[in-house]
mmCIF file of N, CA and C in Angstrom:
data_model
loop_
_atom_site.group_PDB
_atom_site.id
_atom_site.type_symbol
_atom_site.label_atom_id
_atom_site.label_comp_id
_atom_site.label_asym_id
_atom_site.label_seq_id
_atom_site.Cartn_x
_atom_site.Cartn_y
_atom_site.Cartn_z
ATOM 1 N N MET A 6 -11.012 -1.435 0.149
ATOM 2 C CA MET A 6 -11.051 -0.837 1.469
ATOM 3 C C MET A 6 -10.026 -1.352 2.417
ATOM 4 N N ARG A 7 -9.779 -2.689 2.286
ATOM 5 C CA ARG A 7 -8.802 -3.285 3.214
ATOM 6 C C ARG A 7 -7.389 -2.752 2.983
ATOM 7 N N PHE A 8 -7.120 -2.469 1.654
ATOM 8 C CA PHE A 8 -5.739 -1.974 1.331
ATOM 9 C C PHE A 8 -5.633 -0.527 1.937
ATOM 10 N N ARG A 9 -6.655 0.266 1.872
ATOM 11 C CA ARG A 9 -6.591 1.546 2.500
ATOM 12 C C ARG A 9 -6.304 1.488 3.967
ATOM 13 N N ALA A 10 -6.964 0.582 4.633
ATOM 14 C CA ALA A 10 -6.784 0.364 6.087
ATOM 15 C C ALA A 10 -5.342 -0.131 6.351
ATOM 16 N N ALA A 11 -4.823 -0.986 5.469
ATOM 17 C CA ALA A 11 -3.494 -1.483 5.642
ATOM 18 C C ALA A 11 -2.471 -0.343 5.493
ATOM 19 N N LEU A 12 -2.735 0.565 4.539
ATOM 20 C CA LEU A 12 -1.787 1.714 4.342
ATOM 21 C C LEU A 12 -1.886 2.635 5.564
ATOM 22 N N ARG A 13 -3.024 2.758 6.156
ATOM 23 C CA ARG A 13 -3.117 3.601 7.372
ATOM 24 C C ARG A 13 -2.373 3.009 8.539
ATOM 25 N N ASN A 14 -2.424 1.660 8.614
ATOM 26 C CA ASN A 14 -1.721 1.020 9.692
ATOM 27 C C ASN A 14 -0.173 1.119 9.457
ATOM 28 N N LEU A 15 0.233 0.981 8.188
ATOM 29 C CA LEU A 15 1.621 1.135 7.878
ATOM 30 C C LEU A 15 2.104 2.587 8.179
ATOM 31 N N ARG A 16 1.259 3.541 7.905
ATOM 32 C CA ARG A 16 1.640 4.945 8.239
ATOM 33 C C ARG A 16 1.876 5.048 9.752
ATOM 34 N N GLY A 17 1.055 4.422 10.551
ATOM 35 C CA GLY A 17 1.260 4.414 11.977
ATOM 36 C C GLY A 17 2.576 3.769 12.365
ATOM 37 N N LEU A 18 2.922 2.679 11.704
ATOM 38 C CA LEU A 18 4.240 2.012 12.030
ATOM 39 C C LEU A 18 5.420 2.857 11.567
ATOM 40 N N PHE A 19 5.290 3.518 10.433
ATOM 41 C CA PHE A 19 6.410 4.277 9.914
ATOM 42 C C PHE A 19 6.438 5.713 10.467
ATOM 43 N N GLY A 20 5.391 6.180 11.069
ATOM 44 C CA GLY A 20 5.337 7.473 11.663
ATOM 45 C C GLY A 20 4.752 8.619 10.863
ATOM 46 N N SER A 21 4.826 8.502 9.527
ATOM 47 C CA SER A 21 4.255 9.549 8.697
ATOM 48 C C SER A 21 4.084 9.002 7.260
ATOM 49 N N TRP A 22 3.296 9.727 6.485
ATOM 50 C CA TRP A 22 3.116 9.303 5.062
ATOM 51 C C TRP A 22 4.410 9.480 4.324
ATOM 52 N N SER A 23 5.212 10.472 4.663
ATOM 53 C CA SER A 23 6.484 10.700 4.012
ATOM 54 C C SER A 23 7.451 9.560 4.197
ATOM 55 N N CYS A 24 7.536 9.034 5.453
ATOM 56 C CA CYS A 24 8.464 7.893 5.758
ATOM 57 C C CYS A 24 7.962 6.645 5.048
ATOM 58 N N LEU A 25 6.650 6.386 5.040
ATOM 59 C CA LEU A 25 6.077 5.263 4.369
ATOM 60 C C LEU A 25 6.386 5.322 2.835
ATOM 61 N N ALA A 26 6.211 6.505 2.301
ATOM 62 C CA ALA A 26 6.374 6.688 0.875
ATOM 63 C C ALA A 26 7.871 6.457 0.512
ATOM 64 N N GLU A 27 8.774 6.945 1.340
ATOM 65 C CA GLU A 27 10.187 6.645 1.110
ATOM 66 C C GLU A 27 10.517 5.134 1.182
ATOM 67 N N ALA A 28 9.924 4.449 2.136
ATOM 68 C CA ALA A 28 10.193 2.999 2.263
ATOM 69 C C ALA A 28 9.583 2.273 1.017
ATOM 70 N N MET A 29 8.490 2.768 0.542
ATOM 71 C CA MET A 29 7.831 2.143 -0.641
ATOM 72 C C MET A 29 8.418 2.617 -1.986
ATOM 73 N N ALA A 30 9.311 3.651 -1.958
ATOM 74 C CA ALA A 30 9.889 4.220 -3.129
ATOM 75 C C ALA A 30 8.851 4.782 -4.123
ATOM 76 N N VAL A 31 7.794 5.457 -3.589
ATOM 77 C CA VAL A 31 6.796 6.129 -4.398
ATOM 78 C C VAL A 31 6.589 7.535 -3.820
ATOM 79 N N PRO A 32 6.051 8.473 -4.641
ATOM 80 C CA PRO A 32 5.787 9.780 -4.076
ATOM 81 C C PRO A 32 4.653 9.704 -3.028
ATOM 82 N N LYS A 33 4.752 10.591 -2.052
ATOM 83 C CA LYS A 33 3.802 10.625 -0.955
ATOM 84 C C LYS A 33 2.354 10.808 -1.528
ATOM 85 N N THR A 34 2.212 11.638 -2.566
ATOM 86 C CA THR A 34 0.918 11.914 -3.094
ATOM 87 C C THR A 34 0.248 10.616 -3.666
ATOM 88 N N THR A 35 1.096 9.692 -4.158
ATOM 89 C CA THR A 35 0.497 8.445 -4.729
ATOM 90 C C THR A 35 -0.245 7.719 -3.652
ATOM 91 N N ILE A 36 0.360 7.694 -2.463
ATOM 92 C CA ILE A 36 -0.286 6.964 -1.336
ATOM 93 C C ILE A 36 -1.503 7.804 -0.798
ATOM 94 N N THR A 37 -1.285 9.042 -0.503
ATOM 95 C CA THR A 37 -2.338 9.823 0.109
ATOM 96 C C THR A 37 -3.538 9.999 -0.863
ATOM 97 N N ASN A 38 -3.317 10.176 -2.130
ATOM 98 C CA ASN A 38 -4.421 10.266 -3.105
ATOM 99 C C ASN A 38 -5.268 9.003 -3.086
ATOM 100 N N PHE A 39 -4.625 7.854 -3.000
ATOM 101 C CA PHE A 39 -5.410 6.599 -2.912
ATOM 102 C C PHE A 39 -6.127 6.485 -1.607
ATOM 103 N N VAL A 40 -5.490 6.718 -0.456
ATOM 104 C CA VAL A 40 -6.081 6.541 0.872
ATOM 105 C C VAL A 40 -7.258 7.487 1.038
ATOM 106 N N TYR A 41 -7.179 8.710 0.573
ATOM 107 C CA TYR A 41 -8.227 9.740 0.828
ATOM 108 C C TYR A 41 -9.198 9.778 -0.311
ATOM 109 N N GLY A 42 -9.061 8.930 -1.359
ATOM 110 C CA GLY A 42 -10.126 8.804 -2.364
ATOM 111 C C GLY A 42 -9.943 9.667 -3.565
ATOM 112 N N SER A 43 -8.876 10.455 -3.662
ATOM 113 C CA SER A 43 -8.714 11.287 -4.841
ATOM 114 C C SER A 43 -8.329 10.427 -6.056
ATOM 115 N N HIS A 44 -7.801 9.307 -5.868
ATOM 116 C CA HIS A 44 -7.392 8.403 -6.923
ATOM 117 C C HIS A 44 -7.928 7.010 -6.514
ATOM 118 N N PRO A 45 -9.189 6.667 -6.745
ATOM 119 C CA PRO A 45 -9.811 5.487 -6.132
ATOM 120 C C PRO A 45 -9.209 4.136 -6.566
ATOM 121 N N SER A 46 -8.540 4.056 -7.709
ATOM 122 C CA SER A 46 -8.013 2.794 -8.093
ATOM 123 C C SER A 46 -6.521 2.708 -7.752
ATOM 124 N N THR A 47 -6.035 1.518 -7.624
ATOM 125 C CA THR A 47 -4.615 1.267 -7.378
ATOM 126 C C THR A 47 -4.064 0.150 -8.259
ATOM 127 N N THR A 48 -2.843 -0.028 -8.146
ATOM 128 C CA THR A 48 -2.268 -1.168 -8.975
ATOM 129 C C THR A 48 -1.725 -2.236 -8.075
ATOM 130 N N HIS A 49 -1.480 -3.387 -8.620
ATOM 131 C CA HIS A 49 -0.850 -4.436 -7.889
ATOM 132 C C HIS A 49 0.532 -4.022 -7.375
ATOM 133 N N GLY A 50 1.192 -3.208 -8.216
ATOM 134 C CA GLY A 50 2.531 -2.758 -7.877
ATOM 135 C C GLY A 50 2.557 -1.939 -6.605
ATOM 136 N N LEU A 51 1.548 -1.107 -6.343
ATOM 137 C CA LEU A 51 1.530 -0.342 -5.167
ATOM 138 C C LEU A 51 1.304 -1.301 -3.908
ATOM 139 N N ALA A 52 0.484 -2.269 -4.135
ATOM 140 C CA ALA A 52 0.245 -3.273 -3.048
ATOM 141 C C ALA A 52 1.508 -4.077 -2.775
ATOM 142 N N ALA A 53 2.247 -4.418 -3.843
ATOM 143 C CA ALA A 53 3.535 -5.167 -3.657
ATOM 144 C C ALA A 53 4.521 -4.344 -2.879
ATOM 145 N N LYS A 54 4.612 -3.029 -3.294
ATOM 146 C CA LYS A 54 5.598 -2.186 -2.596
ATOM 147 C C LYS A 54 5.239 -1.958 -1.128
ATOM 148 N N ALA A 55 3.905 -1.901 -0.794
ATOM 149 C CA ALA A 55 3.469 -1.846 0.591
ATOM 150 C C ALA A 55 3.851 -3.131 1.347
ATOM 151 N N ALA A 56 3.625 -4.215 0.672
ATOM 152 C CA ALA A 56 3.954 -5.485 1.387
ATOM 153 C C ALA A 56 5.493 -5.568 1.636
ATOM 154 N N ARG A 57 6.286 -5.177 0.705
ATOM 155 C CA ARG A 57 7.718 -5.165 0.859
ATOM 156 C C ARG A 57 8.117 -4.242 2.026
ATOM 157 N N ALA A 58 7.524 -3.060 2.064
ATOM 158 C CA ALA A 58 7.816 -2.103 3.166
ATOM 159 C C ALA A 58 7.463 -2.684 4.494
ATOM 160 N N ALA A 59 6.389 -3.465 4.503
ATOM 161 C CA ALA A 59 5.912 -4.131 5.761
ATOM 162 C C ALA A 59 6.785 -5.358 6.149
ATOM 163 N N GLY A 60 7.642 -5.783 5.206
ATOM 164 C CA GLY A 60 8.493 -6.909 5.459
ATOM 165 C C GLY A 60 7.790 -8.252 5.225
ATOM 166 N N VAL A 61 6.727 -8.223 4.389
ATOM 167 C CA VAL A 61 6.051 -9.456 4.092
ATOM 168 C C VAL A 61 6.782 -10.191 2.890
ATOM 169 N N PRO A 62 7.092 -11.421 3.058
ATOM 170 C CA PRO A 62 7.771 -12.159 1.984
ATOM 171 C C PRO A 62 6.936 -12.160 0.668
ATOM 172 N N GLY A 63 7.561 -12.027 -0.413
ATOM 173 C CA GLY A 63 6.887 -11.850 -1.731
ATOM 174 C C GLY A 63 5.794 -12.787 -2.050
ATOM 175 N N ARG A 64 5.952 -14.093 -1.986
ATOM 176 C CA ARG A 64 4.911 -15.038 -2.435
ATOM 177 C C ARG A 64 3.793 -15.151 -1.421
ATOM 178 N N SER A 65 3.998 -14.725 -0.191
ATOM 179 C CA SER A 65 2.856 -14.841 0.821
ATOM 180 C C SER A 65 1.782 -13.825 0.570
ATOM 181 N N THR A 66 2.052 -12.814 -0.331
ATOM 182 C CA THR A 66 0.984 -11.831 -0.593
ATOM 183 C C THR A 66 -0.007 -12.309 -1.621
ATOM 184 N N TRP A 67 0.309 -13.392 -2.332
ATOM 185 C CA TRP A 67 -0.600 -13.918 -3.408
ATOM 186 C C TRP A 67 -1.601 -14.870 -2.770
ATOM 187 N N PRO A 68 -2.860 -14.774 -3.292
ATOM 188 C CA PRO A 68 -3.860 -15.756 -2.786
ATOM 189 C C PRO A 68 -3.510 -17.242 -3.078
ATOM 190 N N THR A 69 -3.949 -18.155 -2.250
ATOM 191 C CA THR A 69 -3.718 -19.513 -2.462
ATOM 192 C C THR A 69 -4.776 -20.087 -3.441
ATOM 193 N N GLY A 70 -4.543 -21.178 -4.039
ATOM 194 C CA GLY A 70 -5.528 -21.757 -4.948
ATOM 195 C C GLY A 70 -5.457 -21.294 -6.349
ATOM 196 N N GLY A 71 -4.518 -20.379 -6.631
ATOM 197 C CA GLY A 71 -4.345 -19.944 -7.998
ATOM 198 C C GLY A 71 -5.384 -19.046 -8.617
ATOM 199 N N SER A 72 -6.286 -18.504 -7.799
ATOM 200 C CA SER A 72 -7.286 -17.574 -8.332
ATOM 201 C C SER A 72 -7.421 -16.391 -7.433
ATOM 202 N N TRP A 73 -7.884 -15.313 -8.017
ATOM 203 C CA TRP A 73 -8.076 -14.052 -7.321
ATOM 204 C C TRP A 73 -9.401 -14.041 -6.731
#
């Protein structure tokens, strides 16, 4: 659920799903299907692309302590 909220916030920053999808280099439907529940699961890759689009440095997205 937090990731869905993060994507909605990023959409607000980028102005539209299309602009966010372009920044993440994924089809718009990949994002919207996840956010609106048509495709309930996601991959770490999508989260990493969202983090990159948000300008978050790579290693700061991983949990500390070595465990998920």
